[in-house]
């Protein structure tokens, strides 16, 4: 299991409450809980002038804040941080195209859709799709079908 | 009321394309959203678990309902609680005919289960069936699950189907099939080794999405075996060229960059393929150069690609022109105001200096700024850079800095890392041994418990061996100064164990060597240590052994030994210690004190820790004794391999009752002691009560057992006297040092680290550094320049500090009213051209007003309703109004609501070009609104419905809604 660029993607609000969690390596419930607590504390304590990257143990967290929602991506040390930062933005743009003025509640109410989008964009911890049309088309087709 | 709710629900379904949500679900989301503390959230989730346990076991649940339950289970797990009671229902849901329900089932299963879960076996069948489906979306859903749930054993069950799908007419399926194969490769390379050629084939897929995905497995394959993929260099280069020339569909563009994520992946692959390969690299020069030129350095994504280019250029065979471009890009990064870009710049610099070390010099001031930045991330990155550029001329400054930083942080993970780096650099580049010892002392003092014990052993060895030249006076000076510094350090309140061990050892060996300190002074200090750290047995053991050495040296020198009263009481304590190791040492000490000067000198020669010890592994000196014993009727030694259990026992009896055979205990009654230590010890030896060499560390036994480096401690020392504690020690002694350690220390004669470089120029450097310290607050700039000079060794005038005064659009300027913001941001926008160099502040997502937000803009729903008001065509508005008139009243109180909405949703930042991110939020959002996907009205409807359905804030200012605005 070598090339695991992205280890996890988290969406957490300002209060540190998890809004979405997707792990690309298996962690137990306790491990997830501990990890989320630790890194959220770390990232939320930082100010806006500081880097959007934080080293944590043997990997890095790239994070970006949108309104009250933080997007945190855990990556291997040799990942291109700036690219991950833009990947987060692409994800938000994609959600925005789908939901229209996406907000925290949209993600909460449509958790599965947010996950479906991630499933299209990231597989095995690697970015596989970056075209918004391709990402969204399965979801749109499913909506039509049901 | 009921009716309204039903209408609302139907509408919700309509507008959400059938993503059905019940009131219960909405309530759950609402209450989780409004929870103010983790405890409250936990309470809600625990209640939810109870509800769900009841619900999922009800008969005949409609599948939509079930889907919702499963999602609620996902919530339960996401919030940290166990939902295993519902896993089986998620598994069942994967059988559903409805695509949406099925995919939700798969999603839940991948979130809940790991690949080794028992339930997986139930899913494999479903997956197999779904992989054959006519509906390609079903196939895709199954392939997603394959990537997450298939383990090594189940690969064969799906492999043939996955391989077939590589040729599926739908590109989405091919893409996912490639990734599934990639997953199999990660799990078990051998299972798909014969299929690896498929990756090469798919690289040429007509669909750019499939090609892009194929780069992931190829990257991994290339990084494990570069040489097998050299033939693909041309293909990768041509793909990259086409991407850069915008030959890919527009849909892959991101912020005007053509498929940047694909470009980055390709550059990573090329970096691997071109590393150390001139021919391959030459194929890449043109395209990489093109990308350097084409990258828009004013956008984040442009810079991300630029950074990847730098990485590539510094990995492949060097090309002067590309190196120049890389250096330019780096200097742009470093000059930027954005911390993110500075970080990338420092990282890139660290890569490039390996090839062109001279480029570090022109950035020295920028580097020092980063080093002194309060941002920890940036600081660490800079330390990493310094670590990479350390040489003998700047090692002192760098290591000093590192140590200061190490002292200041609490994060043990990083503390350990930086401590080991300090040690490494100090060992490699130390200008003098004196300095080395000082640095080591600092490392031990502040991170002693985090560094490897070997580091301490290295230092002991260094002190013992000295310079390795025939300069005895310098050596003894070194030792004296070590002793001085340690006696001083002992005054500190809390010293890490490893450091204390080191101190005790040095004091024992050299405490009295130069005659400066009396034996009673040193022994007093040592017994203080043993007293003060009475629960650290290792330290106590080191202290006792050190005491023994001091006394031995005294006796050997013909002086009378007067044991201090505190030492005596300590000894009494240790003689009765529960630790056999301590006990043994104490007895040894007692025995040594009783010997005459000659005997002591031969068993404890002074400063002999480096002497070679000859080891007679065959124990030939015992031959006479054995001969005697055998003649007296003792049984000869039988090698272990030839020994049977019975023999073993009879040996055992024989040994133990040698000379007392009349004893009537029946040993046969006991279990066979198969693994006993005794069985490994030659019976002849055991029969003896005179010498008891320990089985393993025997290597260090003979000749000069005592002065062995203390890490050999218990085992080595136990050999000295007649105590038969060895076997016990092996079995029970907690402090037993592994034989490995003892051997390593006994071989201490090997040449040590390369601490032989003495560099004259360093003295001047360190003095520069001192002046730096003394003038700290007077002249910051010159101070930095000095630091720069000592780090980089060149003149520091080459570059001026990057201008930092250019921050027009920082949040503070947005504190003004919205309209002002709007206006001023327009102005700023016009100034933008002047600011091309200023990179976007990544976190300043145009929500400055949010930061400075005025209380009325708190509730997005209020704003939504406020927006809704002018467009009263919705029946639901009226409903809302009747429902909660007071809330409507609130909306009208916020006349700025319309604008506030801009700030309230995540969106505000999205619509902007990356450059305008820094400028301010309000400018372009309006444009975005008109052009965004589903129209604004829809989202308003959606939200107003949510309100009707009971998610209305229960208090005027509930947490959930406040959160959104920051």
Short mmCIF file of N, CA and C in Angstrom, two decimals, chain B residues 351-425:
data_model
loop_
_atom_site.label_atom_id
_atom_site.label_comp_id
_atom_site.label_asym_id
_atom_site.label_seq_id
_atom_site.Cartn_x
_atom_site.Cartn_y
_atom_site.Cartn_z
N UNK B 351 14.82 21.19 -2.66
CA UNK B 351 15.05 20.20 -3.72
C UNK B 351 16.12 20.69 -4.68
N UNK B 352 16.04 21.98 -4.99
CA UNK B 352 16.93 22.49 -6.03
C UNK B 352 18.37 22.63 -5.53
N UNK B 353 18.55 22.91 -4.23
CA UNK B 353 19.95 23.11 -3.78
C UNK B 353 20.79 21.86 -3.90
N UNK B 354 20.13 20.73 -4.05
CA UNK B 354 20.92 19.52 -4.25
C UNK B 354 21.68 19.60 -5.56
N UNK B 355 21.07 20.28 -6.53
CA UNK B 355 21.72 20.39 -7.83
C UNK B 355 22.52 21.68 -7.95
N UNK B 356 21.90 22.77 -7.59
CA UNK B 356 22.65 24.03 -7.64
C UNK B 356 22.64 24.71 -6.28
N UNK B 357 23.61 24.35 -5.47
CA UNK B 357 23.65 24.85 -4.09
C UNK B 357 23.75 26.37 -4.02
N UNK B 358 24.25 26.98 -5.09
CA UNK B 358 24.49 28.42 -5.01
C UNK B 358 23.19 29.23 -4.97
N UNK B 359 22.08 28.64 -5.37
CA UNK B 359 20.87 29.46 -5.42
C UNK B 359 20.33 29.77 -4.02
N UNK B 360 20.77 29.03 -3.05
CA UNK B 360 20.29 29.30 -1.69
C UNK B 360 20.69 30.70 -1.26
N UNK B 361 21.87 31.10 -1.72
CA UNK B 361 22.43 32.35 -1.22
C UNK B 361 21.55 33.55 -1.51
N UNK B 362 21.02 33.62 -2.70
CA UNK B 362 20.24 34.81 -3.04
C UNK B 362 18.93 34.89 -2.26
N UNK B 363 18.55 33.80 -1.63
CA UNK B 363 17.28 33.82 -0.90
C UNK B 363 17.49 33.82 0.60
N UNK B 364 18.72 34.08 1.01
CA UNK B 364 19.01 33.89 2.43
C UNK B 364 18.09 34.69 3.35
N UNK B 365 17.81 35.92 2.98
CA UNK B 365 16.98 36.71 3.89
C UNK B 365 15.55 36.20 3.93
N UNK B 366 15.07 35.80 2.78
CA UNK B 366 13.72 35.23 2.75
C UNK B 366 13.66 33.98 3.61
N UNK B 367 14.71 33.18 3.53
CA UNK B 367 14.75 31.95 4.33
C UNK B 367 14.73 32.29 5.81
N UNK B 368 15.50 33.31 6.16
CA UNK B 368 15.56 33.66 7.58
C UNK B 368 14.23 34.22 8.05
N UNK B 369 13.56 34.96 7.18
CA UNK B 369 12.21 35.42 7.54
C UNK B 369 11.30 34.24 7.84
N UNK B 370 11.38 33.24 7.00
CA UNK B 370 10.54 32.06 7.21
C UNK B 370 10.92 31.35 8.50
N UNK B 371 12.20 31.34 8.76
CA UNK B 371 12.67 30.67 9.97
C UNK B 371 12.14 31.36 11.22
N UNK B 372 12.00 32.67 11.11
CA UNK B 372 11.56 33.42 12.29
C UNK B 372 10.07 33.67 12.29
N UNK B 373 9.41 33.12 11.31
CA UNK B 373 7.97 33.33 11.24
C UNK B 373 7.28 32.59 12.39
N UNK B 374 6.24 33.22 12.94
CA UNK B 374 5.53 32.53 14.03
C UNK B 374 4.77 31.28 13.56
N UNK B 375 4.57 31.16 12.28
CA UNK B 375 3.84 29.99 11.77
C UNK B 375 4.72 28.74 11.85
N UNK B 376 4.27 27.82 12.66
CA UNK B 376 5.06 26.63 12.93
C UNK B 376 5.33 25.78 11.70
N UNK B 377 4.32 25.68 10.84
CA UNK B 377 4.48 24.87 9.63
C UNK B 377 5.64 25.39 8.78
N UNK B 378 5.65 26.70 8.62
CA UNK B 378 6.68 27.32 7.80
C UNK B 378 8.05 27.14 8.45
N UNK B 379 8.07 27.30 9.74
CA UNK B 379 9.30 27.17 10.50
C UNK B 379 9.89 25.76 10.32
N UNK B 380 9.05 24.79 10.46
CA UNK B 380 9.53 23.41 10.34
C UNK B 380 10.07 23.13 8.97
N UNK B 381 9.34 23.64 7.98
CA UNK B 381 9.79 23.43 6.60
C UNK B 381 11.16 24.07 6.44
N UNK B 382 11.35 25.23 7.03
CA UNK B 382 12.62 25.91 6.89
C UNK B 382 13.74 25.15 7.60
N UNK B 383 13.40 24.57 8.74
CA UNK B 383 14.41 23.75 9.41
C UNK B 383 14.80 22.56 8.54
N UNK B 384 13.83 22.05 7.83
CA UNK B 384 14.11 20.94 6.94
C UNK B 384 15.11 21.38 5.87
N UNK B 385 14.88 22.60 5.36
CA UNK B 385 15.79 23.14 4.36
C UNK B 385 17.18 23.32 4.96
N UNK B 386 17.25 23.91 6.14
CA UNK B 386 18.54 24.13 6.77
C UNK B 386 19.27 22.81 6.98
N UNK B 387 18.50 21.83 7.38
CA UNK B 387 19.08 20.51 7.58
C UNK B 387 19.74 20.01 6.30
N UNK B 388 19.06 20.28 5.18
CA UNK B 388 19.59 19.81 3.91
C UNK B 388 20.84 20.59 3.49
N UNK B 389 20.93 21.86 3.93
CA UNK B 389 22.07 22.64 3.47
C UNK B 389 23.16 22.80 4.53
N UNK B 390 23.12 21.98 5.54
CA UNK B 390 24.15 22.09 6.57
C UNK B 390 25.49 21.61 6.05
N UNK B 391 26.51 22.38 6.34
CA UNK B 391 27.88 21.93 6.07
C UNK B 391 28.73 22.36 7.26
N UNK B 392 30.02 22.07 7.19
CA UNK B 392 30.82 22.30 8.39
C UNK B 392 30.93 23.79 8.72
N UNK B 393 30.70 24.65 7.73
CA UNK B 393 30.85 26.08 8.02
C UNK B 393 29.64 26.67 8.73
N UNK B 394 28.48 26.03 8.59
CA UNK B 394 27.31 26.66 9.23
C UNK B 394 26.65 25.76 10.26
N UNK B 395 27.29 24.65 10.53
CA UNK B 395 26.64 23.68 11.41
C UNK B 395 26.33 24.26 12.78
N UNK B 396 27.22 25.10 13.27
CA UNK B 396 27.00 25.62 14.62
C UNK B 396 25.74 26.47 14.70
N UNK B 397 25.60 27.37 13.76
CA UNK B 397 24.44 28.25 13.76
C UNK B 397 23.16 27.43 13.61
N UNK B 398 23.19 26.50 12.67
CA UNK B 398 21.98 25.74 12.38
C UNK B 398 21.59 24.87 13.57
N UNK B 399 22.55 24.17 14.10
CA UNK B 399 22.22 23.28 15.21
C UNK B 399 21.78 24.08 16.44
N UNK B 400 22.41 25.21 16.66
CA UNK B 400 21.97 26.07 17.77
C UNK B 400 20.50 26.44 17.62
N UNK B 401 20.17 26.85 16.41
CA UNK B 401 18.78 27.23 16.12
C UNK B 401 17.84 26.06 16.34
N UNK B 402 18.25 24.94 15.83
CA UNK B 402 17.40 23.75 15.95
C UNK B 402 17.16 23.43 17.42
N UNK B 403 18.21 23.55 18.19
CA UNK B 403 18.06 23.20 19.60
C UNK B 403 17.14 24.19 20.31
N UNK B 404 17.31 25.46 20.00
CA UNK B 404 16.41 26.45 20.59
C UNK B 404 14.97 26.10 20.26
N UNK B 405 14.76 25.74 19.00
CA UNK B 405 13.40 25.41 18.59
C UNK B 405 12.92 24.14 19.28
N UNK B 406 13.81 23.18 19.35
CA UNK B 406 13.46 21.91 19.99
C UNK B 406 13.01 22.14 21.43
N UNK B 407 13.70 23.05 22.10
CA UNK B 407 13.35 23.33 23.48
C UNK B 407 11.97 23.97 23.57
N UNK B 408 11.65 24.74 22.53
CA UNK B 408 10.41 25.52 22.62
C UNK B 408 9.15 24.72 22.29
N UNK B 409 9.28 23.55 21.71
CA UNK B 409 8.06 22.85 21.29
C UNK B 409 7.69 21.72 22.23
N UNK B 410 6.43 21.35 22.17
CA UNK B 410 5.95 20.28 23.05
C UNK B 410 5.63 18.99 22.31
N UNK B 411 5.50 19.11 21.01
CA UNK B 411 5.09 17.97 20.20
C UNK B 411 6.21 16.92 20.18
N UNK B 412 5.99 15.82 20.89
CA UNK B 412 7.06 14.83 21.05
C UNK B 412 7.50 14.21 19.74
N UNK B 413 6.54 14.05 18.84
CA UNK B 413 6.88 13.44 17.57
C UNK B 413 7.94 14.27 16.86
N UNK B 414 7.68 15.57 16.80
CA UNK B 414 8.61 16.43 16.08
C UNK B 414 9.88 16.67 16.90
N UNK B 415 9.72 16.71 18.21
CA UNK B 415 10.88 16.90 19.08
C UNK B 415 11.89 15.77 18.85
N UNK B 416 11.37 14.56 18.78
CA UNK B 416 12.23 13.42 18.54
C UNK B 416 12.95 13.57 17.21
N UNK B 417 12.18 14.00 16.21
CA UNK B 417 12.76 14.10 14.89
C UNK B 417 13.87 15.13 14.86
N UNK B 418 13.58 16.29 15.45
CA UNK B 418 14.57 17.36 15.36
C UNK B 418 15.78 17.02 16.24
N UNK B 419 15.54 16.34 17.36
CA UNK B 419 16.67 15.94 18.21
C UNK B 419 17.58 14.99 17.44
N UNK B 420 16.97 14.06 16.72
CA UNK B 420 17.83 13.10 16.03
C UNK B 420 18.56 13.79 14.87
N UNK B 421 17.90 14.82 14.31
CA UNK B 421 18.60 15.57 13.26
C UNK B 421 19.79 16.33 13.83
N UNK B 422 19.59 16.93 14.99
CA UNK B 422 20.69 17.64 15.65
C UNK B 422 21.85 16.70 15.86
N UNK B 423 21.54 15.53 16.38
CA UNK B 423 22.59 14.56 16.66
C UNK B 423 23.31 14.18 15.38
N UNK B 424 22.50 13.95 14.36
CA UNK B 424 23.09 13.53 13.09
C UNK B 424 24.03 14.59 12.54
N UNK B 425 23.53 15.84 12.54
CA UNK B 425 24.36 16.92 12.01
C UNK B 425 25.60 17.11 12.86
#
